[in-house]
Short mmCIF file of C-alpha atoms and ligand atoms in Angstrom, two decimals:
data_model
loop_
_atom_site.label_atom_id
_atom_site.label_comp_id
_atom_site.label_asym_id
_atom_site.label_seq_id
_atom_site.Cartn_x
_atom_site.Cartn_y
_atom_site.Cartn_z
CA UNK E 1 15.50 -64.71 12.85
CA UNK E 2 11.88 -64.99 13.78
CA UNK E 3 10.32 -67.15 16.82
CA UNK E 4 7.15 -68.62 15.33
CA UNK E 5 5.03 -70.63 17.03
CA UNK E 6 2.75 -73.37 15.04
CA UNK E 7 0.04 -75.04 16.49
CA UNK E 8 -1.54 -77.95 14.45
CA UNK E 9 -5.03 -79.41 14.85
CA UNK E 10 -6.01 -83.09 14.86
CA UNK E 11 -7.07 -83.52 11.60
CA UNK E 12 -3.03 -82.30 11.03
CA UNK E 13 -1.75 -84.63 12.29
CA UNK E 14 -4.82 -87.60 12.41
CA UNK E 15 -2.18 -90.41 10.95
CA UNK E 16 1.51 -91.32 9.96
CA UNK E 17 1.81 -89.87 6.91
CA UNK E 18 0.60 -86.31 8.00
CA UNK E 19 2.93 -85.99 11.14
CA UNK E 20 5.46 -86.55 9.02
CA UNK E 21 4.27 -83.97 6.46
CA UNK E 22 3.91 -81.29 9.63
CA UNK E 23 7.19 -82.59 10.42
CA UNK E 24 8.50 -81.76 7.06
CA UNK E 25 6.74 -78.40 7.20
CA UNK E 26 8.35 -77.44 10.73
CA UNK E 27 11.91 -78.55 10.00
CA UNK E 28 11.33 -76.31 6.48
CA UNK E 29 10.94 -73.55 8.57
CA UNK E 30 13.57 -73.75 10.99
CA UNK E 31 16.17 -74.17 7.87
CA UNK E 32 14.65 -70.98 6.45
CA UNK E 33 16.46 -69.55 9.89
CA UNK E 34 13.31 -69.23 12.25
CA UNK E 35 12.70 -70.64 15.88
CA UNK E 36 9.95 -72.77 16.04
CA UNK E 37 7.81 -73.86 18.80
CA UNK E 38 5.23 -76.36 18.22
CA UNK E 39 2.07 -76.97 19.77
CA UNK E 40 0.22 -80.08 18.99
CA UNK E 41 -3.55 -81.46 19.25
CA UNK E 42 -4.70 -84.99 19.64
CA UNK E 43 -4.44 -87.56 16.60
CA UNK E 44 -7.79 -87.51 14.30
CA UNK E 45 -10.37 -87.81 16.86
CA UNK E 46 -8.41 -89.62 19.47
CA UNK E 47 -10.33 -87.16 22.47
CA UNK E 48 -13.23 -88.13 21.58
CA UNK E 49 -12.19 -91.65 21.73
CA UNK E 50 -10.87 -91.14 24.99
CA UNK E 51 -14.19 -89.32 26.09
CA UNK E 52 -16.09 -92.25 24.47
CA UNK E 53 -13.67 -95.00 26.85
CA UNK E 54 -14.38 -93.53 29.71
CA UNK E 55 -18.34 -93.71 29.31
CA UNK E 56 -17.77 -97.09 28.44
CA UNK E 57 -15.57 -98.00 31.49
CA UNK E 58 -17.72 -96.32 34.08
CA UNK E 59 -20.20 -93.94 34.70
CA UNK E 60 -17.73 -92.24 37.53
CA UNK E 61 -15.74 -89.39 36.09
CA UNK E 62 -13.79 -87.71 38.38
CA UNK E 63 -12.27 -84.38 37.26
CA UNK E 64 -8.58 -85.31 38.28
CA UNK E 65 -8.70 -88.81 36.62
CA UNK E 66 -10.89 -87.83 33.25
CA UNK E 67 -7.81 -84.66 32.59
CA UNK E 68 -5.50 -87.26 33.24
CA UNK E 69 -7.03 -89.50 30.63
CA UNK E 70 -7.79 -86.85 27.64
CA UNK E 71 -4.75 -85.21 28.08
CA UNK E 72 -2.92 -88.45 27.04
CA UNK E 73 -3.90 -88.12 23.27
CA UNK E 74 -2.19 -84.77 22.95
CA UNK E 75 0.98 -86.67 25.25
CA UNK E 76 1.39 -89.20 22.80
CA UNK E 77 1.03 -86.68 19.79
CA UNK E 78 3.81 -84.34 20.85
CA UNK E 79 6.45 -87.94 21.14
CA UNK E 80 5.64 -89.06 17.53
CA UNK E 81 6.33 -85.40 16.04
CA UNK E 82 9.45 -85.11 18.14
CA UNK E 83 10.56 -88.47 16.60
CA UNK E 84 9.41 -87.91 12.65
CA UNK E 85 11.60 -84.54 13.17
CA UNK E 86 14.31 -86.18 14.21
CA UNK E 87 14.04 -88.30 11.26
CA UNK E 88 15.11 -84.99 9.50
CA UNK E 89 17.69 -84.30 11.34
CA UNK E 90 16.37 -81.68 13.38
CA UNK E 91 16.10 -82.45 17.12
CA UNK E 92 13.19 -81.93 18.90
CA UNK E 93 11.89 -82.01 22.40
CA UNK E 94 8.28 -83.00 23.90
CA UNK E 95 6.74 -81.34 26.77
CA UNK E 96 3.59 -81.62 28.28
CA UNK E 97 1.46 -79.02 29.66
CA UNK E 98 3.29 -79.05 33.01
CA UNK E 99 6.97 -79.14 32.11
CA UNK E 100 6.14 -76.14 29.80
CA UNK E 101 4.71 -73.60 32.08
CA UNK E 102 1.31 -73.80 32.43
CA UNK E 103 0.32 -73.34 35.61
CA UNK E 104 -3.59 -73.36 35.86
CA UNK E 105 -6.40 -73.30 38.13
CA UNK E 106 -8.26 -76.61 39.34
CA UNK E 107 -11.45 -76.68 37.08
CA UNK E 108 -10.73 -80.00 36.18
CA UNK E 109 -12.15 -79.89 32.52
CA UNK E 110 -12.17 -76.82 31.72
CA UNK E 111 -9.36 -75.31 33.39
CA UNK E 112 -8.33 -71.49 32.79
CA UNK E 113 -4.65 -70.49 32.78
CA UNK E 114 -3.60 -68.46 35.27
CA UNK E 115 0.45 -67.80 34.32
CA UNK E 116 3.11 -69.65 31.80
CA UNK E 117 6.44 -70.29 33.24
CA UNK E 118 7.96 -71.15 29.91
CA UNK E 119 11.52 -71.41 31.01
CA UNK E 120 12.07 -75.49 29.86
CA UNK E 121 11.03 -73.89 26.57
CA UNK E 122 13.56 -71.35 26.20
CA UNK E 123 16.15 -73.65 26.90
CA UNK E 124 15.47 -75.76 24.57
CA UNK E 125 15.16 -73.31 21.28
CA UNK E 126 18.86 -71.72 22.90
CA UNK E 127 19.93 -75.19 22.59
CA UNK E 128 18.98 -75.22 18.91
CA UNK E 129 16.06 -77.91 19.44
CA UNK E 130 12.15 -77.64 18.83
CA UNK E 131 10.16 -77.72 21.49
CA UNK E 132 6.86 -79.54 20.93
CA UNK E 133 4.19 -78.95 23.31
CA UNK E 134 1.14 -80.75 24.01
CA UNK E 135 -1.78 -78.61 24.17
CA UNK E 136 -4.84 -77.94 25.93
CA UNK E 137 -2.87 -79.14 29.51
CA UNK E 138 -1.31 -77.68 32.39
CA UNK E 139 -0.70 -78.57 35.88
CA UNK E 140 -2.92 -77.41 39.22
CA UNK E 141 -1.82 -75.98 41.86
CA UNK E 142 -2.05 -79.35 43.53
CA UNK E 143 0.17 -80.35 41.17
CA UNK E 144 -2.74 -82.29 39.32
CA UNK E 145 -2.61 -82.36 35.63
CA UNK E 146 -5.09 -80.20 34.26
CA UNK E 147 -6.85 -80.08 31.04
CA UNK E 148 -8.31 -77.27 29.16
CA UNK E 149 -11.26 -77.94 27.39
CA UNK E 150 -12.27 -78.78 23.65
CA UNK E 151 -10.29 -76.25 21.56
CA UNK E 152 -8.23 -75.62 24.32
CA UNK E 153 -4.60 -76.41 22.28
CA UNK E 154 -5.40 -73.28 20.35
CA UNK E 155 -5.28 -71.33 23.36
CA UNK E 156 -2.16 -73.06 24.44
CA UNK E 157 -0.83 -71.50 21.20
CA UNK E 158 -1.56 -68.25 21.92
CA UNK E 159 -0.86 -67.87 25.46
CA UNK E 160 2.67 -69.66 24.80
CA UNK E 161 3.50 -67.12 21.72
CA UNK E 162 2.40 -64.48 24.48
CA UNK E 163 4.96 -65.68 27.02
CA UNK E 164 7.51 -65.92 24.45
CA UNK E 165 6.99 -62.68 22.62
CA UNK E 166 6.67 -64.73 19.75
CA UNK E 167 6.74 -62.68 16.15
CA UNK E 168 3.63 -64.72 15.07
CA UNK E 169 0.85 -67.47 15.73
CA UNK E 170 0.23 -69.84 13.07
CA UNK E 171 -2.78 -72.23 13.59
CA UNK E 172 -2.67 -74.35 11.04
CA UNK E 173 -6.31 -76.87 10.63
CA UNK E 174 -7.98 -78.31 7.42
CA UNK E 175 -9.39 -75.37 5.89
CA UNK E 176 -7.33 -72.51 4.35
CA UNK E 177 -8.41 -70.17 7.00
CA UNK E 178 -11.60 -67.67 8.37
CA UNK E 179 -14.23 -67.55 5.54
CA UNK E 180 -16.73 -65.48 4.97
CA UNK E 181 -19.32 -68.56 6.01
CA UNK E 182 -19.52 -72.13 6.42
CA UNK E 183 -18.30 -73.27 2.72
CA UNK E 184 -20.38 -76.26 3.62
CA UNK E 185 -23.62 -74.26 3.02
CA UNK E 186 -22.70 -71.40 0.92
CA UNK E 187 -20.04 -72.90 -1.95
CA UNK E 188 -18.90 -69.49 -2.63
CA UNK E 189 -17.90 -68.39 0.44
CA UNK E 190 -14.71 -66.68 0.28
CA UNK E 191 -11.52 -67.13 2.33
CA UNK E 192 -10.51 -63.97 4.22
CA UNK E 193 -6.98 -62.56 3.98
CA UNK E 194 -7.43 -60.14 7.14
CA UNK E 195 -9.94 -60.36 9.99
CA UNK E 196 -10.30 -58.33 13.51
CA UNK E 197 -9.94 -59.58 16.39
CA UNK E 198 -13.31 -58.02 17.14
CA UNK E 199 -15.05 -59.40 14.65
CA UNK E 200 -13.63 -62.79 14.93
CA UNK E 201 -14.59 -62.71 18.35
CA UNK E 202 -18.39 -61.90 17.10
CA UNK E 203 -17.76 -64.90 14.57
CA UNK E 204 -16.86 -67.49 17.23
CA UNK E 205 -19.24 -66.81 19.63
CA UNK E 206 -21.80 -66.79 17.11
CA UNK E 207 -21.33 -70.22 15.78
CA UNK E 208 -17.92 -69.76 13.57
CA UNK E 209 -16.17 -73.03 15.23
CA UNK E 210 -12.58 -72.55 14.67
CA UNK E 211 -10.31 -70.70 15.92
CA UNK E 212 -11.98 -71.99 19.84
CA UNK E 213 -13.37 -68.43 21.05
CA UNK E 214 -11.07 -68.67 24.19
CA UNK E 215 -7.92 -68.53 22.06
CA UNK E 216 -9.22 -65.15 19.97
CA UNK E 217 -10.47 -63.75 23.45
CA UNK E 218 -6.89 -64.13 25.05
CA UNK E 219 -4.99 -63.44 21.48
CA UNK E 220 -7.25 -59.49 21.63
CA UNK E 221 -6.34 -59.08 25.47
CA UNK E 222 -2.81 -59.88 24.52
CA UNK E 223 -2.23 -58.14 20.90
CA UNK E 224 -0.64 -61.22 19.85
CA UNK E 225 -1.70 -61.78 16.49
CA UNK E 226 -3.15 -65.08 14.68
CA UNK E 227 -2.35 -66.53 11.21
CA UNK E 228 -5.25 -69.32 10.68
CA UNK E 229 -3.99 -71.45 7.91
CA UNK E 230 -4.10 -74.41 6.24
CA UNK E 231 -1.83 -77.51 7.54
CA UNK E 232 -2.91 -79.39 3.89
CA UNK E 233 -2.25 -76.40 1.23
CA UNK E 234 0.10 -74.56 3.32
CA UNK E 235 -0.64 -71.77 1.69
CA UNK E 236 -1.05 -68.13 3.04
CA UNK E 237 -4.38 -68.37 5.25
CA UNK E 238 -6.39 -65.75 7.26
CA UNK E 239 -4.29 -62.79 9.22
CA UNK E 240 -6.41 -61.80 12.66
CA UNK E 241 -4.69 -58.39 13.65
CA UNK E 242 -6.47 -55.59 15.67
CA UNK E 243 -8.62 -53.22 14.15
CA UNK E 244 -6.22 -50.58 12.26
CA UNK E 245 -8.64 -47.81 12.07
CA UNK E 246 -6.45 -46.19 8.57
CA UNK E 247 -7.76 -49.36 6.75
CA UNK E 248 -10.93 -49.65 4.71
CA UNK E 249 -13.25 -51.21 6.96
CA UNK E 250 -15.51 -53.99 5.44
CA UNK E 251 -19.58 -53.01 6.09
CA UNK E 252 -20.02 -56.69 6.17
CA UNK E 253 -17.30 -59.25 6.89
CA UNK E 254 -19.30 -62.23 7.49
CA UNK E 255 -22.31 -64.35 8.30
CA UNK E 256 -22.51 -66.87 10.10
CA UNK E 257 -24.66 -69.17 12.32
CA UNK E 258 -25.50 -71.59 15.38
CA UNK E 259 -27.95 -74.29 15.12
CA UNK E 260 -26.95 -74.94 18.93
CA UNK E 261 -29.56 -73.11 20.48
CA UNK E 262 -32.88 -73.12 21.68
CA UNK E 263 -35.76 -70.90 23.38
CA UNK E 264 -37.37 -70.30 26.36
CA UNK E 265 -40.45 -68.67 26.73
CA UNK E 266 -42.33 -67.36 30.12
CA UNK E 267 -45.61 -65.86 29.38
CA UNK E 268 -47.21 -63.98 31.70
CA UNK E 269 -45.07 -62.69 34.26
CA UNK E 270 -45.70 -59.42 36.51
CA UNK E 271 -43.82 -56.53 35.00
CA UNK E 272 -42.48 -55.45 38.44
CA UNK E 273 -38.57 -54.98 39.48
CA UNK E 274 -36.58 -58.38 40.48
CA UNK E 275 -38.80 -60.61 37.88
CA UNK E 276 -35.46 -60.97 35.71
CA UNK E 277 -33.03 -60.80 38.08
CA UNK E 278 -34.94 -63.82 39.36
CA UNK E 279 -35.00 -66.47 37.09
CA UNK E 280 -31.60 -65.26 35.40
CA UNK E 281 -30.12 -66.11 38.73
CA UNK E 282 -31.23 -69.17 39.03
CA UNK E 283 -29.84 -70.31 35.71
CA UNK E 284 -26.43 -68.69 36.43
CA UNK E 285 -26.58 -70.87 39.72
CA UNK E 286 -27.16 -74.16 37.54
CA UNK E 287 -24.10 -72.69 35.59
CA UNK E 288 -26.54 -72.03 32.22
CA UNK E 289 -25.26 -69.15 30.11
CA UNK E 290 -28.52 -66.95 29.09
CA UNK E 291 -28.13 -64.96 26.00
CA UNK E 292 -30.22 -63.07 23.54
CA UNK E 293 -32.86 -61.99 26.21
CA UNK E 294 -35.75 -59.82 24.63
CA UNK E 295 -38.98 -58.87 27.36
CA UNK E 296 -42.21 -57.36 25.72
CA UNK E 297 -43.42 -54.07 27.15
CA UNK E 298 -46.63 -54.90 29.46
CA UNK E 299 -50.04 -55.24 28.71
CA UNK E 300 -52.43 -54.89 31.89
CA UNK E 301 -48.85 -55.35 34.13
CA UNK E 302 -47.78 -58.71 32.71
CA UNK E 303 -45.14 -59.67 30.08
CA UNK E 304 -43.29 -62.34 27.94
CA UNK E 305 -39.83 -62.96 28.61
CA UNK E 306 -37.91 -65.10 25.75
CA UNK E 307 -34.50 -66.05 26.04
CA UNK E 308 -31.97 -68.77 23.98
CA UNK E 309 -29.69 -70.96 25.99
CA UNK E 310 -27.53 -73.88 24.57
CA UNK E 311 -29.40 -76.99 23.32
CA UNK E 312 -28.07 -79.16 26.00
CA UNK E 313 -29.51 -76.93 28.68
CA UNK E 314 -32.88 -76.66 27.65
CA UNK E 315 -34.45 -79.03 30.21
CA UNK E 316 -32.69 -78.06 32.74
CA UNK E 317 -33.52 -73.99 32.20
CA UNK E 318 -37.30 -75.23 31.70
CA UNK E 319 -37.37 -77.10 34.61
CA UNK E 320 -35.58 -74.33 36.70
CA UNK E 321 -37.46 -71.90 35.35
CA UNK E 322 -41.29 -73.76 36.08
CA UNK E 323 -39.93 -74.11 40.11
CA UNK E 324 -39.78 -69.92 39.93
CA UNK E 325 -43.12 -69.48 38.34
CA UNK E 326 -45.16 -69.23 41.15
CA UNK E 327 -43.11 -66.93 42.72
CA UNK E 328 -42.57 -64.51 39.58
CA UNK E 329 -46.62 -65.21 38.92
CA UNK E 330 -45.82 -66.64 35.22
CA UNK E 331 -48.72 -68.40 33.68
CA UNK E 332 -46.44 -71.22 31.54
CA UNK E 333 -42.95 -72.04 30.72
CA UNK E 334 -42.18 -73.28 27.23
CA UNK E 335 -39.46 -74.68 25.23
CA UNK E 336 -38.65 -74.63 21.48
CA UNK E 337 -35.59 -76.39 20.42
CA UNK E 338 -36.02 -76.39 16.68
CA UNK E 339 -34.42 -72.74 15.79
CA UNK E 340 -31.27 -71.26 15.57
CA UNK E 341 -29.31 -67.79 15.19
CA UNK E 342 -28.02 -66.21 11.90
CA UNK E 343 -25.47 -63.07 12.36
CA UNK E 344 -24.11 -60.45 10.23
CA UNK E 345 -20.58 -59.50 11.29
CA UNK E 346 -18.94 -56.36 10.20
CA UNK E 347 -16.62 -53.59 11.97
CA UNK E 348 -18.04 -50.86 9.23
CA UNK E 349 -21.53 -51.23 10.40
CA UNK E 350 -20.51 -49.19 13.39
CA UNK E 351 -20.38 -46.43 11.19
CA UNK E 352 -22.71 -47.25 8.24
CA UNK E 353 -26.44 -47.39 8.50
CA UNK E 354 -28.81 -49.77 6.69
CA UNK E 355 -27.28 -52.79 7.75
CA UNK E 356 -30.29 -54.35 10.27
CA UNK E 357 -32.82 -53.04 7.52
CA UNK E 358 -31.18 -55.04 4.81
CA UNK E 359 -30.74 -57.90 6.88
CA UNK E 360 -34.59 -58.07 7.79
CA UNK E 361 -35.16 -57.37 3.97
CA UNK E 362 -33.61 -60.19 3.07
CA UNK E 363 -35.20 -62.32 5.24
CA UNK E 364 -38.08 -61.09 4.65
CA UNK E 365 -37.82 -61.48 0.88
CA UNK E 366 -37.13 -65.35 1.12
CA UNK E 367 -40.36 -65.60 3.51
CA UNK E 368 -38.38 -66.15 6.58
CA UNK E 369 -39.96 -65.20 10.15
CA UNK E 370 -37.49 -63.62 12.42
CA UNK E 371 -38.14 -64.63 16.26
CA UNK E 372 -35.71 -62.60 17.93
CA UNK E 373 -33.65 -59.56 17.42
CA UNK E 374 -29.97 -58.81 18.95
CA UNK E 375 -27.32 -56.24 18.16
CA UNK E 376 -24.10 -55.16 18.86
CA UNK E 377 -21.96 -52.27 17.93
CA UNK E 378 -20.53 -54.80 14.90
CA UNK E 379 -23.39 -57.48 14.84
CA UNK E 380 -26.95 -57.87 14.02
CA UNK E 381 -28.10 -61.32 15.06
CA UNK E 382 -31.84 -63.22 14.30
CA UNK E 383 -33.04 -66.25 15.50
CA UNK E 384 -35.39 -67.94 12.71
CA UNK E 385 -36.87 -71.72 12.59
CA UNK E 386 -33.85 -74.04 12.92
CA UNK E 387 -34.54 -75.59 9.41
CA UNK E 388 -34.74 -71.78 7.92
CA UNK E 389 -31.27 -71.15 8.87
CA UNK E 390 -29.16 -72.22 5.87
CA UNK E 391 -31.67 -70.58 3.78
CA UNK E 392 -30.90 -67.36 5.91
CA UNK E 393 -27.47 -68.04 5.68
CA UNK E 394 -27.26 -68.20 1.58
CA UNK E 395 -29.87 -65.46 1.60
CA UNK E 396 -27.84 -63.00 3.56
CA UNK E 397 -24.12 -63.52 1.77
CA UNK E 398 -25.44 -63.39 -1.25
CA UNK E 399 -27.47 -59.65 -0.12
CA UNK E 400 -24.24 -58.50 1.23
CA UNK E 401 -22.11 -59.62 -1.76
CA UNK E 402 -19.72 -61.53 0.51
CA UNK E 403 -18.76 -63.75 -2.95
CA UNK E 404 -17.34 -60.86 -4.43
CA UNK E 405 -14.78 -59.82 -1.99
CA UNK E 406 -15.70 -57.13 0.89
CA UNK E 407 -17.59 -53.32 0.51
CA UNK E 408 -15.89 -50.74 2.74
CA UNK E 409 -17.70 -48.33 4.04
CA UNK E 410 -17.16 -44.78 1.94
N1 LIG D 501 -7.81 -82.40 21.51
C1 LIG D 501 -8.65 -81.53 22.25
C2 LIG D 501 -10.01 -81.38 21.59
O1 LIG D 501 -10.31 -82.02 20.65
C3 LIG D 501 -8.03 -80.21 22.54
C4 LIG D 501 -7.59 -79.47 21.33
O2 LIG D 501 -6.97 -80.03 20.46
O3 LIG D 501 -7.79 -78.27 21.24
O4 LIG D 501 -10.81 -80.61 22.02
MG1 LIG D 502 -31.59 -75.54 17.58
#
């Protein structure tokens, strides 16, 4: 007997019919002999709803009252599956966030778990019932409900098969699993059967929006592994599993991209020590994550600093940036909004040279300026024009043969 836990997204489970088809799929399971624990998303796009209700209501938000408010879609999700599995003569139990463990700390909104007392669970599968959990909630430690930010049910997935030891982590959404890119832009982009956590890791926090980054961060700390399938096909989806170092390792797993991002330039700045430490402290006060940082050597003892930040953030980093200038002598701070990053993902690159060069041959090939340059042991990222990028995208899957299934490094 295996203890599975399945999480399903909101798209799952967006109406009637398809709770009752996830309930169908969850009672099939438990007749094949397995324990099941279930963690559930909101309906469709009932957060966002939620979100949208509050604007309209008020323009105050407290932290407390909004986690109150958007955890109630996932609340009323985990009650309707309880009841269609009942229907099949299963029982089933809701919990919420609180009455299943998760203890958290009080970043209302984004709150980060800090231990799962699962015990309500484990009395319920010894007592032969599914549990059904709501996700992306826990409780404070002023006993406040707490919510866990957008994607955050797939991290109450794997934190709960954590605590439970559970044999495996099945996140079921609306595609068949992790592809080798965005099937919206490149048609022939191929589902994966395997994927490292590593390199899913690179994926997610390189624009590859599902599984939510937090979840694959906590499911590498914790070895538990992922099964990313679909909720529609059911069929066999995407296995993430830690590198196993006796198995071919793909060159090139993946490419993939983030339109969400946009650069800052300041031109001009004395090259002396304290310059970046600076400004990049004065972001991380206004709580703006800096990445993909690239500083010319100097000319005459000044230099150009570049850097990408998040769309949203742009305004703010400019104007926090222009109140530093005189002080870090910069001649002018500008922003460019309109480009985005393209990255090639692969665990064999670490070993296999030629990767970067064929990269910046394709690009260059299809007439495509690169702005900025990053690496990592497994990545090579560029940031090009925004409305280059799905060009870049095509360009680069096609180079690496991604269509054709994946070249392992000899
Ligand atoms: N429903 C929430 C969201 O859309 C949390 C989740 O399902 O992961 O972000
Ligand atoms: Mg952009």
């Amino acid at each position: 007997m295996a203890l599975l836990v399945q999480k399903f997204g909101g798209t799952s489970v967006a109406d009637a019919e398809r709770m009752r088809a996830v309930a169908d799929h969850v009672v099939r399971t438990v007749r094949r002999g397995n324990q099941v624990v279930v963690v559930i998303s909101a309906m469709g796009k009932e957060t966002d709803e939620l979100l949208r209700l509050a604007r309209e209501v008020s323009g105050t938000h407290p932290g407390r009252e909004m986690d109150m408010l958007v955890t109630a879609g996932e609340r009323k999700a985990t009650a309707l599956l309880c009841m269609a599995i009942a229907d099949l003569g299963v029982e089933a139990e809701s919990f919420t966030g609180s009455q299943a463990g998760f203890l958290t700390d009080s970043t209302h909104m984004n709150a980060k778990i800090t231990e799962v007392r699962p015990d309500r669970i484990r009395e319920a599968l010894a007592a032969g019932r599914v549990p059904v959990v709501g996700g992306a909630q826990g409780v404070s430690p002023e006993r406040n409900v707490t919510f866990l930010g957008r994607g955050g049910s797939d991290t109450t997935a794997v934190a709960i098969a954590h605590a439970l030891g559970a044999d495996s982590c099945e996140l079921y959404t609306d595609v068949s699993g992790v592809f080798t890119s965005d099937p919206r832009i490149v048609p022939d982009a191929r589902k994966m059967d395997h994927v490292s956590f590593d390199e899913l890791l690179e994926m997610t926090a390189n624009g590859c929006p599902k599984p939510a980054m937090r979840s694959v961060e906590f499911a590498r700390n914790h070895g538990v592994e992922l099964h990313v399938r679909s909720a529609f096909t059911w069929e066999a989806g995407t296995l993430v599993t830690k590198e196993d170092h006796d198995m071919e390792q793909a060159i090139v797993s993946a490419v993939v991209h983030d339109a969400d991002e946009a650069k800052v330039t300041i031109a001009g700045v004395a090259d002396r020590p304290g310059i970046a430490a600076k400004y990049c402290r004065a972001l991380a006060d206004a709580d703006i994550n800096v990445d993909l940082i690239v500083q010319n050597t100097s000319a005459d003892g000044v230099t150009d600093i570049s850097f990408t930040v998040p769309h949203g953030d742009l305004a703010r980093a400019i104007e926090i940036c222009q109140a530093q200038a005189a002080e870090i002598g910069a001649r002018s701070v500008t922003g460019e909004p309109a480009i985005a990053r393209v990255s090639v993902v692969g665990a064999g690159m670490k070993s296999h040279p030629g990767v970067a060069a064929t990269v910046f041959e394709t690009l260059a090939a299809n007439d495509i300026n690169i702005e900025m340059i990053a690496t990592s042991a497994i990545r090579v990222s560029c940031v090009v024009a925004e409305r280059e990028v799905e060009r870049a995208v095509v360009a680069l899957h096609d180079a690496f043969g991604l269509a054709d299934g994946p070249v392992y490094v000899d």
